[in-house]
Structure formats: C-alpha cells, structure tokens
Coordinates of C-alpha atoms in Angstrom, one line a residue:
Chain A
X1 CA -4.4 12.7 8.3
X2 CA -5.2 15.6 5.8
X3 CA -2.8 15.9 2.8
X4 CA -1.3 19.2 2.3
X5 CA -0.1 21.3 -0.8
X6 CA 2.9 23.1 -1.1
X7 CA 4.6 24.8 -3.8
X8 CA 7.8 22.8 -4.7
X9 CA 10.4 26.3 -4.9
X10 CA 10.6 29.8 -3.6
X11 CA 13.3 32.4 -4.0
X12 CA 13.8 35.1 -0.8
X13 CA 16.7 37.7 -0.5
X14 CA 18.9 38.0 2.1
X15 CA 16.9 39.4 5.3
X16 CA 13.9 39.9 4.2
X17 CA 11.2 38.0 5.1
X18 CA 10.2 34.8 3.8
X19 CA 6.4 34.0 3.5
X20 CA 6.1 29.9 3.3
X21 CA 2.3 28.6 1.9
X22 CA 1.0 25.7 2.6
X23 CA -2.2 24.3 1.5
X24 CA -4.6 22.4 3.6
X25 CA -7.8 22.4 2.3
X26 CA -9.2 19.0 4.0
X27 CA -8.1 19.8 7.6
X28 CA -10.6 18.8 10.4
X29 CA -10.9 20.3 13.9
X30 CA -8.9 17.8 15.6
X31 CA -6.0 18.2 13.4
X32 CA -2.9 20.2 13.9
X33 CA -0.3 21.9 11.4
X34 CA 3.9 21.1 12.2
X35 CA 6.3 22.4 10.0
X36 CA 9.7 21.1 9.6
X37 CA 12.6 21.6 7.8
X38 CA 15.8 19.7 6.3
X39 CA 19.1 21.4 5.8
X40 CA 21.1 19.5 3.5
X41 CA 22.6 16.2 4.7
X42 CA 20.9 16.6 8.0
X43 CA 18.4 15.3 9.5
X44 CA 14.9 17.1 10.2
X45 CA 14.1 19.8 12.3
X46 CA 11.2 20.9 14.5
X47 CA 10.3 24.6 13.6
X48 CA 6.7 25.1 15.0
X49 CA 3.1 24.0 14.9
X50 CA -0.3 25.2 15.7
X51 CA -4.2 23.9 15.7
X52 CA -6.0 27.5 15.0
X53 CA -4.9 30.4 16.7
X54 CA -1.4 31.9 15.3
X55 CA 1.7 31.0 16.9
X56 CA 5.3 32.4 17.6
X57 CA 8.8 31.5 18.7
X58 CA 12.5 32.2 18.2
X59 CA 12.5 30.7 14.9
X60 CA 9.3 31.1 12.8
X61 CA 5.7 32.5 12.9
X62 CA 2.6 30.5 11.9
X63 CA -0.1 32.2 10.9
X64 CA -3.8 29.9 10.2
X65 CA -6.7 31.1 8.4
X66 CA -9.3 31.2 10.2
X67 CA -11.1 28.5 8.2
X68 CA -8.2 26.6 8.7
X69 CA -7.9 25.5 5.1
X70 CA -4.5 27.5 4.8
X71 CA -1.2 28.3 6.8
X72 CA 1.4 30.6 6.5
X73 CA 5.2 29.9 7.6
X74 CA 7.0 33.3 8.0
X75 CA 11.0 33.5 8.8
X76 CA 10.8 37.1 9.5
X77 CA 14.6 38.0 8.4
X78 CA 15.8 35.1 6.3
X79 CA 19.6 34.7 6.5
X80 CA 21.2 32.0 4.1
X81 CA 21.7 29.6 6.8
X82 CA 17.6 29.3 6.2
X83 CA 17.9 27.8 2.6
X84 CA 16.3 24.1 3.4
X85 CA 13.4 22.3 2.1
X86 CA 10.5 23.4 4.1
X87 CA 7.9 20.9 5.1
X88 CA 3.9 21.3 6.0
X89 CA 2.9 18.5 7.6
X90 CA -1.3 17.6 9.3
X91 CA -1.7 15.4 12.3
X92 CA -4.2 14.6 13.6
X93 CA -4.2 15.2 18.0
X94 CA -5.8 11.8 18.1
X95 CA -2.8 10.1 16.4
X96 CA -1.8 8.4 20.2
X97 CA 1.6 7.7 18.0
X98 CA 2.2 10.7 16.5
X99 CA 3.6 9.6 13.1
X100 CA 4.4 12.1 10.7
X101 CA 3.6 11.7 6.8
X102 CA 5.9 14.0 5.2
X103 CA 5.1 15.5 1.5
X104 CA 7.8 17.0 -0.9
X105 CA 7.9 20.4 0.7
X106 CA 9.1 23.9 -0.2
X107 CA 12.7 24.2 -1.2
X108 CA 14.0 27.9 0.1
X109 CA 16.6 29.4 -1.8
X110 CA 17.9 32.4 0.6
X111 CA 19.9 34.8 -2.2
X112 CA 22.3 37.4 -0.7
Chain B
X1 CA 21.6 16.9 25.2
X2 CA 23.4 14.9 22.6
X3 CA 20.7 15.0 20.3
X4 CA 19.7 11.7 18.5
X5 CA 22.6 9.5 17.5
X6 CA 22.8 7.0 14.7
X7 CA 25.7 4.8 13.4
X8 CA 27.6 4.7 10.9
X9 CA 27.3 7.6 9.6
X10 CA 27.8 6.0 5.6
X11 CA 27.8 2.6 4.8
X12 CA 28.8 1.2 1.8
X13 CA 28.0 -2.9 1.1
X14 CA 27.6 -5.0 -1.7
X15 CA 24.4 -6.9 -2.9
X16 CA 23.5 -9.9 -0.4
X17 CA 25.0 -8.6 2.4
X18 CA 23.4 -7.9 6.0
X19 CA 23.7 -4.5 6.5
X20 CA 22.1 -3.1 10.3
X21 CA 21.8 0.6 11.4
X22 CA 22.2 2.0 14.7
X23 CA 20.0 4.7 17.1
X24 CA 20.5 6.1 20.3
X25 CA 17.4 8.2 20.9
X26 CA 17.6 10.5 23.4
X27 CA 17.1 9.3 27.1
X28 CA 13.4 10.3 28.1
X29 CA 11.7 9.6 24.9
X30 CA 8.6 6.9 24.7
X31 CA 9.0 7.3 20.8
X32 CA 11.6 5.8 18.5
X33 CA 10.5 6.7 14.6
X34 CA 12.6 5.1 11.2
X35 CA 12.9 7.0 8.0
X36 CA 14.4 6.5 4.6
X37 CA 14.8 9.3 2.2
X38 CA 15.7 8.9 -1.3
X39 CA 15.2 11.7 -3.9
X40 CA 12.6 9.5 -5.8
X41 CA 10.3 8.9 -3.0
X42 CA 11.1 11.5 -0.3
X43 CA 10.7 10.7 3.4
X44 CA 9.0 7.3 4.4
X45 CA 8.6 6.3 7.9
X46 CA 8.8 2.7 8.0
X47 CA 8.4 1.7 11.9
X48 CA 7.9 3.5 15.3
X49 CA 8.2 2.3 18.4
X50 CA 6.8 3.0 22.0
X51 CA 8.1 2.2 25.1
X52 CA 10.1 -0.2 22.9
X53 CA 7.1 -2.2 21.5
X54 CA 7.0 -1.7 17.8
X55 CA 3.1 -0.1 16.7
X56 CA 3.1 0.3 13.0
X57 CA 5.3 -1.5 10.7
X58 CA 3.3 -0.7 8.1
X59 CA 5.5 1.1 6.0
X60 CA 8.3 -1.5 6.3
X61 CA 8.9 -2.5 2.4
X62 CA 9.2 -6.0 2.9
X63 CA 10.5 -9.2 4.7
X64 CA 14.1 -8.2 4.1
X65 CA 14.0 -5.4 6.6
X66 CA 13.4 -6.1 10.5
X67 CA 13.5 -3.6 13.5
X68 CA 14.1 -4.0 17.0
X69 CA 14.6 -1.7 20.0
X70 CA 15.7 -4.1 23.1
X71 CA 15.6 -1.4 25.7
X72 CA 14.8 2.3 26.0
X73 CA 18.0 3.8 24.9
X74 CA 18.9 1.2 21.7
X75 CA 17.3 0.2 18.3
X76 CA 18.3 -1.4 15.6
X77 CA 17.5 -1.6 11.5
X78 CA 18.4 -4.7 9.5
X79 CA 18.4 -5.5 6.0
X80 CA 19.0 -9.3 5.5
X81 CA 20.1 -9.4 2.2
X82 CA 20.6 -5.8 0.9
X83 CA 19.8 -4.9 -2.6
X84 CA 21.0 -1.9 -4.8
X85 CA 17.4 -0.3 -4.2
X86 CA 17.8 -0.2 -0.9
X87 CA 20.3 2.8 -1.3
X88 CA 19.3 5.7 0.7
X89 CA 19.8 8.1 3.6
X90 CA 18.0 6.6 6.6
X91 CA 16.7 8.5 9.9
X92 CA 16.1 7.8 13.3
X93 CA 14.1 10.3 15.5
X94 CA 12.5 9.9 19.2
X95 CA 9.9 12.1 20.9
X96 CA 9.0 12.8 24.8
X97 CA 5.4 12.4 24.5
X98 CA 3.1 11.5 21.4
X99 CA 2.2 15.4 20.7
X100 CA 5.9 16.2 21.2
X101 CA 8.1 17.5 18.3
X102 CA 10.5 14.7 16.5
X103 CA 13.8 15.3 17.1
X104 CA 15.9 13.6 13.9
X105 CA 19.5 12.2 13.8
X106 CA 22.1 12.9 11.1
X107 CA 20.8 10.0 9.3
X108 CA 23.0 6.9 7.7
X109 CA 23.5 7.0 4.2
X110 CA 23.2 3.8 3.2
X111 CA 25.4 2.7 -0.6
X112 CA 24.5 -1.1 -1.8
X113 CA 26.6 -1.8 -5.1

C-alpha cells in the first residue's frame, strides 16, 4: 500500500474551516484514501474515504486531485470537540483483508 | 449498537506475569483487527482475523504474544510473560465487510512494572 505524508501539526480557530493535507504521491488506480481520527484516550474513528471523485458526509469533505497524488480533508466549521490527531491512510481495494497501516498523522489543535 | 467492547479498560501487572485482553466486536462483523499504540511507535496492527481464522500475524512482536477468537462474537490477546516494554494502549476494531470502515474500541491501557 502507498505511504502517505502528512504534516505532523496544524492550528485552526474556532468555526472556521479546517483544510487537512495529505500527501500521496505513489498512489495507484486501485487504491483508495480513508481518513481517520483519534480523540484523546479513545479509540479511532472512521471519518470518510474516497478512490477519485470528491466525497461528502455529515462529518468531513474529501477532496482528490485529480492526479490523485494529493487529498484534502476539510471540517468545514471546526468546533473544539474536533482537536484529534488526524490520520491519512492508502489501501489498496484488492487488500481482501482490509488492514490498515496507520502513519503519525496531523494533530489539530481547534483554538476558540 | 454497543460499539466495540474491550476489557479491562487499564491493566496494571508486574514483569512475568500473563496478562490477556478482551474484545467483543460488534455482532455482524467478518473482521476482528489488534492494535497497540505507544507514543514511540504509533499504531501497529499486530493480527486480524476473519470469520475467526487468524490471516496475518505478521506484525505480532514475538512468541510472547498469542491471539485467538473461538467464535464470532469473542477474541482474545495474551502475553505469556509480560515485560515493561510491552506497556501500551491496545485496540480492538471489527468490520462488516473487507472495504468496510474499522470501527475501534476504547482500547486497554496496558502498565507492566
């Protein structure tokens, strides 16, 4: 599975929007992007993935180049319930198991 | 939906001792996943499971630590002895389907002295 590249920190004020990079420079067709994230002390959480086109729910937006080398996580009015470290993760959709290889992430610091 | 459940919560043990963790995944799910987390290394997955057969131990540090799941709602991870380097949070998650999202548990923080 591709590795990906995130910047370790990232400072966002109190509803505005936070803009999450992630680097993924190696990613091949078959390969989708997940993002997670960790609240302190709990476990993981599910937030969204995509394989090219951009994608939205109730929590997030992911938005892929369209060389796919790059993604974009956006919390589009960050509250301070969303500090966590953010995670960017590549798998590929012929991984039958699924396993994810997690990297050291984003940690998101939501000031009021 | 009550969500991935591990026990205990924190476990503190000393140096030689067995020490086993506890996960209920949630009922449905093919997949059972282990993680440890420490700040040095991060997340590691260790072993998953489907359908209760174990698939890739790779990441399994070594003989001390053994996994089981006897049945589709239970699995178990043990570490015969414990040493102080073993200290870390630990994780259990299950999935539906293998391009399903990972649900976690709260994790078992794990304290060998």
């Amino acid at each position: 599975d591709a590795k990906t590249t995130q910047p370790p920190s990232m400072d966002c004020a109190e509803g505005r929007a936070a803009n999450l990079p992630c680097n993924h420079s190696t990613i091949s067709g078959n390969e989708y992007v997940y993002w997670y994230r960790q609240i302190h002390s709990q476990g993981p959480q599910y937030i969204i993935h995509g394989l090219k086109n951009n994608e939205t729910n109730e929590m997030a937006s992911l938005i892929i180049t369209e060389d796919r080398k790059s993604s974009t996580l956006i919390l589009p009015h960050a509250t301070l319930r969303d500090t966590a470290v953010y995670y960017c993760i590549v798998r590929s959709r012929d991984n039958q198991g699924g396993k994810l290889i997690f990297g050291q992430g984003t940690e998101l610091s939501v000031k009021p | 939906d009550a969500g991935v459940i591990q026990s205990p919560r924190h476990e503190v043990t000393e140096m030689g001792q067995e020490v086993t963790l506890r996960c209920k995944p949630i009922s449905g799910h093919d997949y059972l996943f282990w993680y440890r987390q420490t700040m040095m290394r991060g997340l590691e997955l260790l072993i998953y499971f489907n359908n209760n057969v174990p698939i890739d131990d790779s990441g399994m540090p070594e003989d001390r630590f053994s996994a089981k799941m006897p049945n589709a709602s239970f699995s178990t991870l043990k570490i015969q002895p414990s040493e102080p380097r073993d200290s870390a949070v630990y994780f259990c998650a299950s999935r539906h389907r293998f391009d399903s999202p990972l649900h976690f548990g709260n994790g078992t923080r794990l304290t060998v002295t």
